[in-house]
mmCIF file of C-alpha atoms and ligand atoms in Angstrom:
data_model
loop_
_atom_site.group_PDB
_atom_site.id
_atom_site.type_symbol
_atom_site.label_atom_id
_atom_site.label_comp_id
_atom_site.label_asym_id
_atom_site.label_seq_id
_atom_site.Cartn_x
_atom_site.Cartn_y
_atom_site.Cartn_z
ATOM 1 C CA UNK M 1 4.474 58.445 -24.107
ATOM 2 C CA UNK M 2 2.027 60.286 -21.848
ATOM 3 C CA UNK M 3 3.003 62.184 -18.701
ATOM 4 C CA UNK M 4 0.279 60.493 -16.677
ATOM 5 C CA UNK M 5 0.062 58.801 -13.279
ATOM 6 C CA UNK M 6 0.882 55.370 -14.734
ATOM 7 C CA UNK M 7 4.115 56.671 -16.250
ATOM 8 C CA UNK M 8 5.286 58.413 -13.091
ATOM 9 C CA UNK M 9 4.209 55.584 -10.756
ATOM 10 C CA UNK M 10 6.243 53.173 -12.864
ATOM 11 C CA UNK M 11 9.336 55.393 -12.527
ATOM 12 C CA UNK M 12 8.984 55.876 -8.775
ATOM 13 C CA UNK M 13 8.228 52.174 -8.154
ATOM 14 C CA UNK M 14 11.212 50.953 -10.162
ATOM 15 C CA UNK M 15 13.975 53.483 -9.476
ATOM 16 C CA UNK M 16 16.163 54.076 -6.442
ATOM 17 C CA UNK M 17 15.690 57.656 -5.241
ATOM 18 C CA UNK M 18 19.368 58.506 -5.744
ATOM 19 C CA UNK M 19 19.218 57.174 -9.328
ATOM 20 C CA UNK M 20 16.351 59.421 -10.421
ATOM 21 C CA UNK M 21 17.542 61.724 -13.215
ATOM 22 C CA UNK M 22 16.612 64.810 -11.134
ATOM 23 C CA UNK M 23 17.858 63.610 -7.710
ATOM 24 C CA UNK M 24 19.332 66.294 -5.469
ATOM 25 C CA UNK M 25 21.361 65.593 -2.340
ATOM 26 C CA UNK M 26 21.280 69.276 -1.416
ATOM 27 C CA UNK M 27 18.990 72.172 -2.258
ATOM 28 C CA UNK M 28 21.208 75.269 -2.232
ATOM 29 C CA UNK M 29 19.835 76.668 -5.507
ATOM 30 C CA UNK M 30 16.253 76.558 -4.214
ATOM 31 C CA UNK M 31 17.332 77.786 -0.776
ATOM 32 C CA UNK M 32 19.075 80.782 -2.317
ATOM 33 C CA UNK M 33 15.672 82.027 -3.512
ATOM 34 C CA UNK M 34 13.707 80.728 -0.554
ATOM 35 C CA UNK M 35 15.888 82.811 1.755
ATOM 36 C CA UNK M 36 14.639 85.960 -0.025
ATOM 37 C CA UNK M 37 11.183 85.265 1.450
ATOM 38 C CA UNK M 38 10.713 86.816 4.899
ATOM 39 C CA UNK M 39 9.822 84.229 7.575
ATOM 40 C CA UNK M 40 9.309 81.393 5.073
ATOM 41 C CA UNK M 41 9.780 78.921 7.945
ATOM 42 C CA UNK M 42 6.360 80.007 9.255
ATOM 43 C CA UNK M 43 4.689 79.817 5.851
ATOM 44 C CA UNK M 44 2.393 77.260 4.265
ATOM 45 C CA UNK M 45 4.314 76.007 1.233
ATOM 46 C CA UNK M 46 2.802 74.219 -1.776
ATOM 47 C CA UNK M 47 5.308 71.753 -3.195
ATOM 48 C CA UNK M 48 4.143 71.101 -6.762
ATOM 49 C CA UNK M 49 5.188 67.690 -8.105
ATOM 50 C CA UNK M 50 7.445 67.083 -5.117
ATOM 51 C CA UNK M 51 8.115 63.444 -6.029
ATOM 52 C CA UNK M 52 10.316 62.006 -3.272
ATOM 53 C CA UNK M 53 12.524 65.073 -2.941
ATOM 54 C CA UNK M 54 14.397 65.622 0.313
ATOM 55 C CA UNK M 55 13.430 69.285 -0.005
ATOM 56 C CA UNK M 56 10.185 68.286 1.711
ATOM 57 C CA UNK M 57 12.045 66.869 4.743
ATOM 58 C CA UNK M 58 14.263 69.934 4.911
ATOM 59 C CA UNK M 59 11.422 72.487 4.821
ATOM 60 C CA UNK M 60 9.404 70.455 7.324
ATOM 61 C CA UNK M 61 12.370 70.294 9.700
ATOM 62 C CA UNK M 62 12.621 74.106 9.516
ATOM 63 C CA UNK M 63 9.019 74.451 10.755
ATOM 64 C CA UNK M 64 7.061 75.125 7.557
ATOM 65 C CA UNK M 65 3.602 73.690 6.901
ATOM 66 C CA UNK M 66 3.512 71.777 3.636
ATOM 67 C CA UNK M 67 1.006 70.896 0.945
ATOM 68 C CA UNK M 68 2.707 67.987 -0.818
ATOM 69 C CA UNK M 69 1.438 67.499 -4.341
ATOM 70 C CA UNK M 70 2.229 64.991 -7.041
ATOM 71 C CA UNK M 71 0.496 63.208 -9.888
ATOM 72 C CA UNK M 72 2.188 60.009 -8.655
ATOM 73 C CA UNK M 73 0.535 58.170 -5.761
ATOM 74 C CA UNK M 74 3.621 55.964 -5.538
ATOM 75 C CA UNK M 75 5.915 58.964 -4.950
ATOM 76 C CA UNK M 76 3.604 60.421 -2.303
ATOM 77 C CA UNK M 77 3.311 57.074 -0.496
ATOM 78 C CA UNK M 78 7.109 56.760 -0.319
ATOM 79 C CA UNK M 79 7.487 60.325 0.887
ATOM 80 C CA UNK M 80 4.722 59.964 3.465
ATOM 81 C CA UNK M 81 6.388 56.853 4.900
ATOM 82 C CA UNK M 82 9.687 58.719 5.197
ATOM 83 C CA UNK M 83 8.483 62.106 6.429
ATOM 84 C CA UNK M 84 6.985 61.377 9.812
ATOM 85 C CA UNK M 85 4.572 64.235 10.494
ATOM 86 C CA UNK M 86 4.387 64.408 14.283
ATOM 87 C CA UNK M 87 2.912 67.943 14.341
ATOM 88 C CA UNK M 88 0.185 67.675 11.710
ATOM 89 C CA UNK M 89 1.883 70.163 9.396
ATOM 90 C CA UNK M 90 1.427 68.247 6.145
ATOM 91 C CA UNK M 91 -1.410 67.920 3.650
ATOM 92 C CA UNK M 92 -1.176 65.356 0.845
ATOM 93 C CA UNK M 93 -2.611 66.166 -2.557
ATOM 94 C CA UNK M 94 -2.366 63.550 -5.298
ATOM 95 C CA UNK M 95 -3.491 65.636 -8.251
ATOM 96 C CA UNK M 96 -2.561 66.374 -11.864
ATOM 97 C CA UNK M 97 -1.855 70.112 -11.918
ATOM 98 C CA UNK M 98 -2.931 70.352 -15.547
ATOM 99 C CA UNK M 99 -6.497 69.799 -14.302
ATOM 100 C CA UNK M 100 -8.451 72.246 -12.085
ATOM 101 C CA UNK M 101 -7.956 72.070 -8.334
ATOM 102 C CA UNK M 102 -11.061 71.900 -6.166
ATOM 103 C CA UNK M 103 -12.155 75.186 -4.593
ATOM 104 C CA UNK M 104 -11.989 73.744 -1.087
ATOM 105 C CA UNK M 105 -8.183 73.627 -1.118
ATOM 106 C CA UNK M 106 -6.814 76.232 1.275
ATOM 107 C CA UNK M 107 -4.575 79.120 0.326
ATOM 108 C CA UNK M 108 -0.793 78.929 0.497
ATOM 109 C CA UNK M 109 1.965 81.515 1.027
ATOM 110 C CA UNK M 110 4.628 79.961 -1.199
ATOM 111 C CA UNK M 111 4.453 77.783 -4.331
ATOM 112 C CA UNK M 112 7.596 75.852 -5.304
ATOM 113 C CA UNK M 113 7.973 74.012 -8.602
ATOM 114 C CA UNK M 114 11.227 72.303 -9.515
ATOM 115 C CA UNK M 115 11.097 70.419 -12.800
ATOM 116 C CA UNK M 116 7.310 69.918 -12.984
ATOM 117 C CA UNK M 117 5.855 72.705 -15.124
ATOM 118 C CA UNK M 118 8.205 71.855 -17.987
ATOM 119 C CA UNK M 119 6.460 68.472 -18.463
ATOM 120 C CA UNK M 120 3.258 70.254 -19.524
ATOM 121 C CA UNK M 121 3.461 70.689 -23.274
ATOM 122 C CA UNK M 122 -0.143 71.423 -24.266
ATOM 123 C CA UNK M 123 -1.253 75.049 -24.130
ATOM 124 C CA UNK M 124 -4.508 74.227 -22.298
ATOM 125 C CA UNK M 125 -2.621 72.212 -19.648
ATOM 126 C CA UNK M 126 -0.158 75.035 -19.037
ATOM 127 C CA UNK M 127 -2.985 77.562 -18.773
ATOM 128 C CA UNK M 128 -4.792 75.395 -16.199
ATOM 129 C CA UNK M 129 -1.567 74.943 -14.191
ATOM 130 C CA UNK M 130 -1.235 78.730 -13.869
ATOM 131 C CA UNK M 131 -4.924 79.117 -13.019
ATOM 132 C CA UNK M 132 -4.384 76.593 -10.205
ATOM 133 C CA UNK M 133 -1.386 78.558 -8.941
ATOM 134 C CA UNK M 134 -3.298 81.838 -8.981
ATOM 135 C CA UNK M 135 -6.281 80.240 -7.221
ATOM 136 C CA UNK M 136 -4.144 78.942 -4.342
ATOM 137 C CA UNK M 137 -1.460 81.575 -3.782
ATOM 138 C CA UNK M 138 -2.183 84.416 -1.371
ATOM 139 C CA UNK M 139 -1.576 88.009 -2.424
ATOM 140 C CA UNK M 140 1.759 88.824 -0.777
ATOM 141 C CA UNK M 141 2.875 85.238 -1.423
ATOM 142 C CA UNK M 142 5.733 83.958 -3.564
ATOM 143 C CA UNK M 143 6.156 81.572 -6.514
ATOM 144 C CA UNK M 144 9.516 79.878 -7.041
ATOM 145 C CA UNK M 145 10.312 78.096 -10.328
ATOM 146 C CA UNK M 146 13.214 75.894 -11.403
ATOM 147 C CA UNK M 147 12.700 74.692 -14.991
ATOM 148 C CA UNK M 148 14.817 73.540 -17.914
ATOM 149 C CA UNK M 149 16.185 76.638 -19.623
ATOM 150 C CA UNK M 150 15.879 77.410 -23.312
ATOM 151 C CA UNK M 151 19.331 75.876 -23.780
ATOM 152 C CA UNK M 152 18.408 72.892 -21.610
ATOM 153 C CA UNK M 153 17.531 69.273 -22.373
ATOM 154 C CA UNK M 154 14.596 68.550 -24.667
ATOM 155 C CA UNK M 155 13.605 65.377 -22.833
ATOM 156 C CA UNK M 156 13.486 64.014 -19.296
ATOM 157 C CA UNK M 157 12.001 60.842 -17.793
ATOM 158 C CA UNK M 158 11.332 59.589 -21.329
ATOM 159 C CA UNK M 159 9.108 62.597 -22.045
ATOM 160 C CA UNK M 160 9.413 65.716 -24.186
ATOM 161 C CA UNK M 161 9.607 68.917 -22.194
ATOM 162 C CA UNK M 162 8.874 72.574 -22.843
ATOM 163 C CA UNK M 163 11.858 74.768 -22.031
ATOM 164 C CA UNK M 164 11.501 78.138 -20.302
ATOM 165 C CA UNK M 165 12.921 81.622 -19.983
ATOM 166 C CA UNK M 166 12.135 83.685 -16.885
ATOM 167 C CA UNK M 167 10.274 86.109 -19.180
ATOM 168 C CA UNK M 168 7.922 83.385 -20.325
ATOM 169 C CA UNK M 169 7.157 82.321 -16.743
ATOM 170 C CA UNK M 170 6.530 85.995 -15.876
ATOM 171 C CA UNK M 171 4.163 86.411 -18.820
ATOM 172 C CA UNK M 172 2.243 83.290 -17.905
ATOM 173 C CA UNK M 173 1.913 84.375 -14.263
ATOM 174 C CA UNK M 174 0.489 87.653 -15.564
ATOM 175 C CA UNK M 175 0.098 91.108 -14.046
ATOM 176 C CA UNK M 176 0.119 91.064 -10.279
ATOM 177 C CA UNK M 177 3.451 89.231 -10.005
ATOM 178 C CA UNK M 178 6.836 90.934 -9.708
ATOM 179 C CA UNK M 179 10.191 89.258 -10.324
ATOM 180 C CA UNK M 180 12.277 89.250 -7.127
ATOM 181 C CA UNK M 181 15.385 87.403 -8.320
ATOM 182 C CA UNK M 182 16.515 84.999 -11.038
ATOM 183 C CA UNK M 183 19.652 83.101 -11.991
ATOM 184 C CA UNK M 184 20.843 80.322 -14.269
ATOM 185 C CA UNK M 185 21.908 77.096 -12.630
ATOM 186 C CA UNK M 186 23.642 74.053 -14.045
ATOM 187 C CA UNK M 187 22.410 70.898 -12.355
ATOM 188 C CA UNK M 188 24.540 67.776 -12.875
ATOM 189 C CA UNK M 189 22.360 64.670 -12.972
ATOM 190 C CA UNK M 190 23.338 61.272 -11.466
ATOM 191 C CA UNK M 191 24.789 60.198 -14.858
ATOM 192 C CA UNK M 192 27.115 63.209 -14.779
ATOM 193 C CA UNK M 193 25.301 65.137 -17.535
ATOM 194 C CA UNK M 194 24.769 68.902 -17.207
ATOM 195 C CA UNK M 195 21.159 70.106 -17.133
ATOM 196 C CA UNK M 196 20.816 73.899 -17.426
ATOM 197 C CA UNK M 197 17.932 75.361 -15.400
ATOM 198 C CA UNK M 198 16.417 78.783 -14.866
ATOM 199 C CA UNK M 199 15.625 79.676 -11.256
ATOM 200 C CA UNK M 200 13.179 82.518 -10.651
ATOM 201 C CA UNK M 201 11.316 83.905 -7.644
ATOM 202 C CA UNK M 202 8.199 86.064 -8.060
ATOM 203 C CA UNK M 203 6.130 87.944 -5.486
ATOM 204 C CA UNK M 204 2.369 88.256 -5.911
ATOM 205 C CA UNK M 205 1.699 91.933 -5.278
ATOM 206 C CA UNK M 206 -1.969 92.030 -6.328
ATOM 207 C CA UNK M 207 -4.707 89.732 -7.649
HETATM 208 C C1 LIG P 301 11.463 65.621 -12.646
HETATM 209 S S1 LIG P 301 10.453 65.173 -11.317
HETATM 210 C C2 LIG P 301 10.854 66.434 -10.101
HETATM 211 C C3 LIG P 301 10.474 66.014 -8.707
HETATM 212 C C4 LIG P 301 10.798 67.050 -7.625
HETATM 213 N N1 LIG P 301 10.149 68.316 -7.882
HETATM 214 C C5 LIG P 301 12.279 67.236 -7.498
HETATM 215 O O1 LIG P 301 12.792 68.332 -7.745
HETATM 216 O O2 LIG P 301 12.939 66.247 -7.130
HETATM 217 C C6 LIG P 301 8.852 65.673 -11.879
HETATM 218 C C7 LIG P 301 7.774 65.436 -10.852
HETATM 219 O O3 LIG P 301 6.560 66.014 -11.278
HETATM 220 C C8 LIG P 301 5.500 65.114 -11.114
HETATM 221 N N2 LIG P 301 4.497 65.496 -12.109
HETATM 222 C C9 LIG P 301 4.576 65.348 -13.449
HETATM 223 N N3 LIG P 301 3.502 65.870 -14.041
HETATM 224 C C10 LIG P 301 2.704 66.347 -13.047
HETATM 225 C C11 LIG P 301 1.438 66.985 -13.034
HETATM 226 N N4 LIG P 301 0.771 67.231 -14.179
HETATM 227 N N5 LIG P 301 0.916 67.339 -11.851
HETATM 228 C C12 LIG P 301 1.580 67.090 -10.688
HETATM 229 N N6 LIG P 301 2.776 66.476 -10.657
HETATM 230 C C13 LIG P 301 3.341 66.108 -11.819
HETATM 231 C C14 LIG P 301 6.143 63.750 -11.298
HETATM 232 O O4 LIG P 301 5.407 62.692 -10.751
HETATM 233 C C15 LIG P 301 7.487 63.967 -10.630
HETATM 234 O O5 LIG P 301 7.416 63.721 -9.246
#
């Protein structure tokens, strides 16, 4: 099965939000790292593969400007209908992050990826994802990752995943990024099954 727009649109069109295998009612693990970033509420935050996550509503309510990305148009339509943007602080980007982003996209201060990168299993796709991140993230900005750990599940959403250590994420980011903080986190999915994740926050100190 391919991790393409058709696949993800089918999931988001046919599944209640709270039944999604990655649904979160609260975001304390992400917030623990986010709170290490000075003045993140004033930042422009890129939410990679945001799906229909309530993290978007929460960050918006705190004052952040958001670039909301997903491969799934269905997910973004649902989220757009829910997140009423009265202040013009959102930008919507339906795009597959394993393909190059256009140069005209603006820069961002923070990049957050929960459970997106690990769906890229081809080396070329992973390399392009990181090129996209480096092309959009300001020097002085931060990249926050939450991915299945090396002891984590081998599949999600009917797809094989690539599992990560913090070291591997660091190596793929390359020189110019420094690890700020990391921890292991056990997410319990709506079926009650444990899903071990790594959480890691990096600061971009130079290009
Ligand atoms: C497991 S869900 C996580 C959703 C959200 N980040 C969260 O924590 O609730 C994976 C998300 O990544 C999106 N996705 C998968 N592959 C993608 C890609 N190549 N580019 C952008 N988004 C992608 C899916 O549509 C889905 O919304």
